[in-house]
PDB file of N, CA and C in Angstrom:
ATOM      1  N   UNK A   1     -17.383  -1.359  -7.357  1.00 62.00           N
ATOM      2  CA  UNK A   1     -16.101  -1.995  -7.013  1.00 62.00           C
ATOM      3  C   UNK A   1     -16.310  -3.424  -6.119  1.00 62.00           C
ATOM      4  N   UNK A   2     -16.052  -4.409  -6.459  1.00 77.00           N
ATOM      5  CA  UNK A   2     -16.415  -5.538  -5.533  1.00 77.00           C
ATOM      6  C   UNK A   2     -15.549  -5.219  -4.222  1.00 77.00           C
ATOM      7  N   UNK A   3     -15.671  -5.889  -3.227  1.00 81.00           N
ATOM      8  CA  UNK A   3     -15.082  -5.631  -1.759  1.00 81.00           C
ATOM      9  C   UNK A   3     -13.988  -6.296  -1.843  1.00 81.00           C
ATOM     10  N   UNK A   4     -13.969  -7.513  -2.475  1.00 83.00           N
ATOM     11  CA  UNK A   4     -12.816  -8.845  -2.321  1.00 83.00           C
ATOM     12  C   UNK A   4     -11.733  -7.716  -3.312  1.00 83.00           C
ATOM     13  N   UNK A   5     -12.038  -7.024  -4.324  1.00 89.00           N
ATOM     14  CA  UNK A   5     -11.066  -6.777  -5.368  1.00 89.00           C
ATOM     15  C   UNK A   5     -10.464  -5.315  -4.808  1.00 89.00           C
ATOM     16  N   UNK A   6     -11.474  -4.722  -4.069  1.00 88.00           N
ATOM     17  CA  UNK A   6     -11.097  -3.466  -3.559  1.00 88.00           C
ATOM     18  C   UNK A   6      -9.704  -3.740  -2.230  1.00 88.00           C
ATOM     19  N   UNK A   7     -10.200  -4.786  -1.727  1.00 88.00           N
ATOM     20  CA  UNK A   7      -9.552  -5.563  -0.507  1.00 88.00           C
ATOM     21  C   UNK A   7      -7.885  -5.720  -1.167  1.00 88.00           C
ATOM     22  N   UNK A   8      -7.970  -6.470  -2.295  1.00 90.00           N
ATOM     23  CA  UNK A   8      -6.591  -6.916  -2.838  1.00 90.00           C
ATOM     24  C   UNK A   8      -6.189  -5.805  -3.198  1.00 90.00           C
ATOM     25  N   UNK A   9      -6.757  -4.897  -3.889  1.00 92.00           N
ATOM     26  CA  UNK A   9      -5.829  -3.606  -4.302  1.00 92.00           C
ATOM     27  C   UNK A   9      -5.368  -3.132  -3.482  1.00 92.00           C
ATOM     28  N   UNK A  10      -6.020  -2.656  -2.440  1.00 92.00           N
ATOM     29  CA  UNK A  10      -5.275  -2.195  -1.173  1.00 92.00           C
ATOM     30  C   UNK A  10      -4.092  -2.946  -0.592  1.00 92.00           C
ATOM     31  N   UNK A  11      -4.264  -4.317  -0.474  1.00 92.00           N
ATOM     32  CA  UNK A  11      -3.235  -5.076   0.109  1.00 92.00           C
ATOM     33  C   UNK A  11      -2.068  -5.114  -0.735  1.00 92.00           C
ATOM     34  N   UNK A  12      -2.183  -5.094  -2.172  1.00 94.00           N
ATOM     35  CA  UNK A  12      -0.979  -4.935  -2.991  1.00 94.00           C
ATOM     36  C   UNK A  12      -0.218  -3.634  -2.830  1.00 94.00           C
ATOM     37  N   UNK A  13      -0.844  -2.424  -2.868  1.00 94.00           N
ATOM     38  CA  UNK A  13      -0.311  -0.979  -2.717  1.00 94.00           C
ATOM     39  C   UNK A  13       0.209  -1.159  -1.179  1.00 94.00           C
ATOM     40  N   UNK A  14      -0.386  -1.876  -0.046  1.00 93.00           N
ATOM     41  CA  UNK A  14       0.082  -1.877   1.112  1.00 93.00           C
ATOM     42  C   UNK A  14       1.393  -2.311   1.123  1.00 93.00           C
ATOM     43  N   UNK A  15       1.854  -3.498   0.439  1.00 94.00           N
ATOM     44  CA  UNK A  15       2.799  -4.521  -0.313  1.00 94.00           C
ATOM     45  C   UNK A  15       3.842  -3.492  -0.848  1.00 94.00           C
ATOM     46  N   UNK A  16       3.465  -2.830  -1.833  1.00 94.00           N
ATOM     47  CA  UNK A  16       4.342  -1.834  -2.316  1.00 94.00           C
ATOM     48  C   UNK A  16       5.199  -0.816  -1.370  1.00 94.00           C
ATOM     49  N   UNK A  17       4.074  -0.250  -0.751  1.00 95.00           N
ATOM     50  CA  UNK A  17       4.439   0.555  -0.101  1.00 95.00           C
ATOM     51  C   UNK A  17       5.665   0.230   1.039  1.00 95.00           C
ATOM     52  N   UNK A  18       5.109  -1.109   1.737  1.00 95.00           N
ATOM     53  CA  UNK A  18       6.067  -1.461   2.785  1.00 95.00           C
ATOM     54  C   UNK A  18       7.238  -2.018   2.270  1.00 95.00           C
ATOM     55  N   UNK A  19       7.445  -2.345   1.130  1.00 96.00           N
ATOM     56  CA  UNK A  19       8.518  -3.175   0.601  1.00 96.00           C
ATOM     57  C   UNK A  19       9.534  -1.820  -0.047  1.00 96.00           C
ATOM     58  N   UNK A  20       8.900  -0.880  -0.280  1.00 96.00           N
ATOM     59  CA  UNK A  20       9.440   0.618  -0.726  1.00 96.00           C
ATOM     60  C   UNK A  20      10.279   1.278   0.452  1.00 96.00           C
ATOM     61  N   UNK A  21       9.557   1.220   1.603  1.00 96.00           N
ATOM     62  CA  UNK A  21      10.087   1.553   2.951  1.00 96.00           C
ATOM     63  C   UNK A  21      11.287   1.106   3.302  1.00 96.00           C
ATOM     64  N   UNK A  22      11.218  -0.206   3.199  1.00 96.00           N
ATOM     65  CA  UNK A  22      12.101  -1.078   3.653  1.00 96.00           C
ATOM     66  C   UNK A  22      13.347  -1.017   2.949  1.00 96.00           C
ATOM     67  N   UNK A  23      13.239  -0.864   1.626  1.00 97.00           N
ATOM     68  CA  UNK A  23      14.570  -0.447   0.741  1.00 97.00           C
ATOM     69  C   UNK A  23      15.121   0.878   1.012  1.00 97.00           C
ATOM     70  N   UNK A  24      14.070   1.512   1.334  1.00 97.00           N
ATOM     71  CA  UNK A  24      14.733   2.970   1.665  1.00 97.00           C
ATOM     72  C   UNK A  24      15.682   2.603   2.894  1.00 97.00           C
ATOM     73  N   UNK A  25      15.052   2.076   3.902  1.00 97.00           N
ATOM     74  CA  UNK A  25      15.699   2.104   4.958  1.00 97.00           C
ATOM     75  C   UNK A  25      16.992   1.387   5.121  1.00 97.00           C
ATOM     76  N   UNK A  26      17.015   0.195   4.379  1.00 97.00           N
ATOM     77  CA  UNK A  26      18.069  -0.795   4.259  1.00 97.00           C
ATOM     78  C   UNK A  26      19.205  -0.413   3.342  1.00 97.00           C
ATOM     79  N   UNK A  27      18.665   0.160   2.048  1.00 98.00           N
ATOM     80  CA  UNK A  27      19.756   0.365   0.970  1.00 98.00           C
ATOM     81  C   UNK A  27      19.665   1.605   0.430  1.00 98.00           C
ATOM     82  N   UNK A  28      18.732   2.494   1.214  1.00 97.00           N
ATOM     83  CA  UNK A  28      18.625   3.720   0.647  1.00 97.00           C
ATOM     84  C   UNK A  28      18.276   3.996  -0.967  1.00 97.00           C
ATOM     85  N   UNK A  29      17.337   2.923  -1.341  1.00 97.00           N
ATOM     86  CA  UNK A  29      16.800   2.658  -2.646  1.00 97.00           C
ATOM     87  C   UNK A  29      15.466   3.184  -2.776  1.00 97.00           C
ATOM     88  N   UNK A  30      14.730   4.117  -3.505  1.00 97.00           N
ATOM     89  CA  UNK A  30      13.482   3.996  -3.762  1.00 97.00           C
ATOM     90  C   UNK A  30      13.147   3.409  -4.909  1.00 97.00           C
ATOM     91  N   UNK A  31      12.594   2.876  -4.574  1.00 95.00           N
ATOM     92  CA  UNK A  31      12.002   1.960  -6.161  1.00 95.00           C
ATOM     93  C   UNK A  31      10.774   2.980  -6.948  1.00 95.00           C
ATOM     94  N   UNK A  32       9.895   3.579  -5.900  1.00 95.00           N
ATOM     95  CA  UNK A  32       9.174   4.512  -6.654  1.00 95.00           C
ATOM     96  C   UNK A  32       9.672   5.384  -7.637  1.00 95.00           C
ATOM     97  N   UNK A  33      10.371   6.253  -6.864  1.00 96.00           N
ATOM     98  CA  UNK A  33      11.045   7.420  -7.508  1.00 96.00           C
ATOM     99  C   UNK A  33      11.873   7.011  -8.918  1.00 96.00           C
ATOM    100  N   UNK A  34      12.733   5.734  -8.370  1.00 96.00           N
ATOM    101  CA  UNK A  34      13.486   5.198  -9.460  1.00 96.00           C
ATOM    102  C   UNK A  34      12.676   4.900 -10.935  1.00 96.00           C
ATOM    103  N   UNK A  35      11.515   4.517 -10.694  1.00 96.00           N
ATOM    104  CA  UNK A  35      10.627   3.978 -11.658  1.00 96.00           C
ATOM    105  C   UNK A  35       9.860   5.190 -12.244  1.00 96.00           C
ATOM    106  N   UNK A  36       9.491   5.970 -11.657  1.00 96.00           N
ATOM    107  CA  UNK A  36       8.425   7.232 -11.733  1.00 96.00           C
ATOM    108  C   UNK A  36       8.929   8.622 -11.952  1.00 96.00           C
ATOM    109  N   UNK A  37      10.060   8.674 -11.276  1.00 96.00           N
ATOM    110  CA  UNK A  37      10.911   9.696 -10.848  1.00 96.00           C
ATOM    111  C   UNK A  37      10.606  10.521  -9.709  1.00 96.00           C
ATOM    112  N   UNK A  38      11.393  11.414  -9.570  1.00 95.00           N
ATOM    113  CA  UNK A  38      11.240  12.262  -8.216  1.00 95.00           C
ATOM    114  C   UNK A  38      10.486  13.429  -8.163  1.00 95.00           C
ATOM    115  N   UNK A  39       9.446  13.306  -7.538  1.00 94.00           N
ATOM    116  CA  UNK A  39       8.682  14.529  -7.647  1.00 94.00           C
ATOM    117  C   UNK A  39       7.569  14.725  -8.504  1.00 94.00           C
ATOM    118  N   UNK A  40       7.507  13.660  -9.426  1.00 97.00           N
ATOM    119  CA  UNK A  40       6.438  13.742 -10.363  1.00 97.00           C
ATOM    120  C   UNK A  40       5.072  13.313  -9.881  1.00 97.00           C
ATOM    121  N   UNK A  41       4.136  14.063 -10.785  1.00 97.00           N
ATOM    122  CA  UNK A  41       2.744  13.766 -10.433  1.00 97.00           C
ATOM    123  C   UNK A  41       2.283  12.283 -10.196  1.00 97.00           C
ATOM    124  N   UNK A  42       2.898  11.450 -11.190  1.00 96.00           N
ATOM    125  CA  UNK A  42       2.764   9.678 -10.859  1.00 96.00           C
ATOM    126  C   UNK A  42       3.158   9.484  -9.585  1.00 96.00           C
ATOM    127  N   UNK A  43       4.435   9.787  -9.317  1.00 96.00           N
ATOM    128  CA  UNK A  43       4.920   9.465  -7.759  1.00 96.00           C
ATOM    129  C   UNK A  43       3.923   9.761  -6.838  1.00 96.00           C
ATOM    130  N   UNK A  44       3.619  11.083  -6.857  1.00 97.00           N
ATOM    131  CA  UNK A  44       2.615  11.619  -5.899  1.00 97.00           C
ATOM    132  C   UNK A  44       1.461  10.911  -5.689  1.00 97.00           C
ATOM    133  N   UNK A  45       0.648  10.413  -6.752  1.00 96.00           N
ATOM    134  CA  UNK A  45      -0.370   9.902  -7.036  1.00 96.00           C
ATOM    135  C   UNK A  45      -0.135   8.535  -6.443  1.00 96.00           C
ATOM    136  N   UNK A  46       0.970   7.532  -6.640  1.00 95.00           N
ATOM    137  CA  UNK A  46       1.359   6.227  -5.973  1.00 95.00           C
ATOM    138  C   UNK A  46       1.444   6.434  -4.552  1.00 95.00           C
ATOM    139  N   UNK A  47       2.028   7.606  -4.082  1.00 96.00           N
ATOM    140  CA  UNK A  47       1.995   7.514  -2.549  1.00 96.00           C
ATOM    141  C   UNK A  47       0.770   7.897  -1.968  1.00 96.00           C
ATOM    142  N   UNK A  48       0.051   8.680  -2.635  1.00 96.00           N
ATOM    143  CA  UNK A  48      -1.476   8.889  -2.203  1.00 96.00           C
ATOM    144  C   UNK A  48      -2.275   7.647  -2.223  1.00 96.00           C
ATOM    145  N   UNK A  49      -1.942   6.613  -2.996  1.00 96.00           N
ATOM    146  CA  UNK A  49      -2.916   5.712  -3.015  1.00 96.00           C
ATOM    147  C   UNK A  49      -2.430   4.574  -2.101  1.00 96.00           C
ATOM    148  N   UNK A  50      -1.074   4.535  -1.959  1.00 95.00           N
ATOM    149  CA  UNK A  50      -0.524   3.685  -0.836  1.00 95.00           C
ATOM    150  C   UNK A  50      -1.280   3.894   0.538  1.00 95.00           C
ATOM    151  N   UNK A  51      -0.967   5.396   0.576  1.00 95.00           N
ATOM    152  CA  UNK A  51      -1.731   5.913   1.917  1.00 95.00           C
ATOM    153  C   UNK A  51      -3.277   5.522   2.157  1.00 95.00           C
ATOM    154  N   UNK A  52      -3.900   5.785   0.918  1.00 95.00           N
ATOM    155  CA  UNK A  52      -5.440   5.670   1.100  1.00 95.00           C
ATOM    156  C   UNK A  52      -5.507   4.043   1.317  1.00 95.00           C
ATOM    157  N   UNK A  53      -4.650   3.318   0.807  1.00 94.00           N
ATOM    158  CA  UNK A  53      -5.067   1.759   1.221  1.00 94.00           C
ATOM    159  C   UNK A  53      -4.696   1.442   2.412  1.00 94.00           C
ATOM    160  N   UNK A  54      -3.704   1.951   2.834  1.00 93.00           N
ATOM    161  CA  UNK A  54      -3.614   1.680   4.415  1.00 93.00           C
ATOM    162  C   UNK A  54      -4.574   1.827   5.245  1.00 93.00           C
ATOM    163  N   UNK A  55      -5.047   3.397   5.084  1.00 94.00           N
ATOM    164  CA  UNK A  55      -6.414   3.773   5.908  1.00 94.00           C
ATOM    165  C   UNK A  55      -7.477   2.607   5.713  1.00 94.00           C
ATOM    166  N   UNK A  56      -7.747   2.179   4.275  1.00 92.00           N
ATOM    167  CA  UNK A  56      -8.573   1.258   3.918  1.00 92.00           C
ATOM    168  C   UNK A  56      -8.733   0.019   4.931  1.00 92.00           C
ATOM    169  N   UNK A  57      -7.313  -0.678   4.843  1.00 90.00           N
ATOM    170  CA  UNK A  57      -6.882  -1.640   5.768  1.00 90.00           C
ATOM    171  C   UNK A  57      -6.996  -1.696   7.168  1.00 90.00           C
ATOM    172  N   UNK A  58      -6.717  -0.304   7.359  1.00 90.00           N
ATOM    173  CA  UNK A  58      -6.653  -0.369   9.052  1.00 90.00           C
ATOM    174  C   UNK A  58      -8.491   0.037   9.232  1.00 90.00           C
ATOM    175  N   UNK A  59      -9.176   0.365   8.381  1.00 90.00           N
ATOM    176  CA  UNK A  59     -10.477   0.409   8.685  1.00 90.00           C
ATOM    177  C   UNK A  59     -11.234  -0.713   9.006  1.00 90.00           C
ATOM    178  N   UNK A  60     -11.008  -1.608   7.743  1.00 87.00           N
ATOM    179  CA  UNK A  60     -11.574  -3.011   7.523  1.00 87.00           C
ATOM    180  C   UNK A  60     -10.843  -4.236   7.778  1.00 87.00           C
ATOM    181  N   UNK A  61      -9.752  -3.923   8.711  1.00 83.00           N
ATOM    182  CA  UNK A  61      -8.819  -5.398   9.039  1.00 83.00           C
ATOM    183  C   UNK A  61      -9.823  -6.256   9.921  1.00 83.00           C
ATOM    184  N   UNK A  62     -10.199  -5.494  11.157  1.00 80.00           N
ATOM    185  CA  UNK A  62     -11.135  -6.718  11.755  1.00 80.00           C
ATOM    186  C   UNK A  62     -12.197  -7.177  11.348  1.00 80.00           C
ATOM    187  N   UNK A  63     -12.952  -6.712  10.459  1.00 81.00           N
ATOM    188  CA  UNK A  63     -14.028  -7.557   9.561  1.00 81.00           C
ATOM    189  C   UNK A  63     -13.356  -8.510   8.796  1.00 81.00           C
ATOM    190  N   UNK A  64     -12.200  -8.075   8.096  1.00 76.00           N
ATOM    191  CA  UNK A  64     -11.587  -8.861   7.059  1.00 76.00           C
ATOM    192  C   UNK A  64     -10.589 -10.185   7.510  1.00 76.00           C
ATOM    193  N   UNK A  65     -10.027  -9.947   8.726  1.00 76.00           N
ATOM    194  CA  UNK A  65      -9.179 -10.754   9.232  1.00 76.00           C
ATOM    195  C   UNK A  65      -9.693 -12.047   9.686  1.00 76.00           C
ATOM    196  N   UNK A  66      -9.086 -13.175   9.458  1.00 77.00           N
ATOM    197  CA  UNK A  66      -9.553 -14.650   9.593  1.00 77.00           C
ATOM    198  C   UNK A  66      -9.109 -14.688  11.198  1.00 77.00           C
ATOM    199  N   UNK A  67      -7.818 -13.957  11.753  1.00 77.00           N
ATOM    200  CA  UNK A  67      -7.424 -14.339  12.663  1.00 77.00           C
ATOM    201  C   UNK A  67      -8.301 -13.674  13.754  1.00 77.00           C
ATOM    202  N   UNK A  68      -8.362 -12.253  13.813  1.00 77.00           N
ATOM    203  CA  UNK A  68      -8.905 -11.286  14.637  1.00 77.00           C
ATOM    204  C   UNK A  68     -10.593 -11.764  14.780  1.00 77.00           C
ATOM    205  N   UNK A  69     -11.037 -12.485  13.519  1.00 74.00           N
ATOM    206  CA  UNK A  69     -12.514 -12.392  13.599  1.00 74.00           C
ATOM    207  C   UNK A  69     -12.639 -14.112  12.678  1.00 74.00           C
ATOM    208  N   UNK A  70     -12.539 -14.942  13.793  1.00 74.00           N
ATOM    209  CA  UNK A  70     -12.578 -16.451  13.357  1.00 74.00           C
ATOM    210  C   UNK A  70     -13.985 -16.717  13.329  1.00 74.00           C
ATOM    211  N   UNK A  71     -14.143 -17.415  12.072  1.00 65.00           N
ATOM    212  CA  UNK A  71     -15.630 -17.906  12.025  1.00 65.00           C
ATOM    213  C   UNK A  71     -16.273 -17.300  10.661  1.00 65.00           C
TER     214      UNK A  71
END
């Protein structure tokens, strides 16, 4: 898989996770469980993918970030 597409997929999942946690904190609404069900295998897969995406972004951030690595 192309590094650019992997990065964009990871960022998209990171946004989904961040927005979901924001809604949980502000309004007690969990969109992932609303859409996929509470405790389903698909919900767990989404949470695992969001977590793996976060780890990927943490590991590759310095190399990919234009602010941290100008030029």
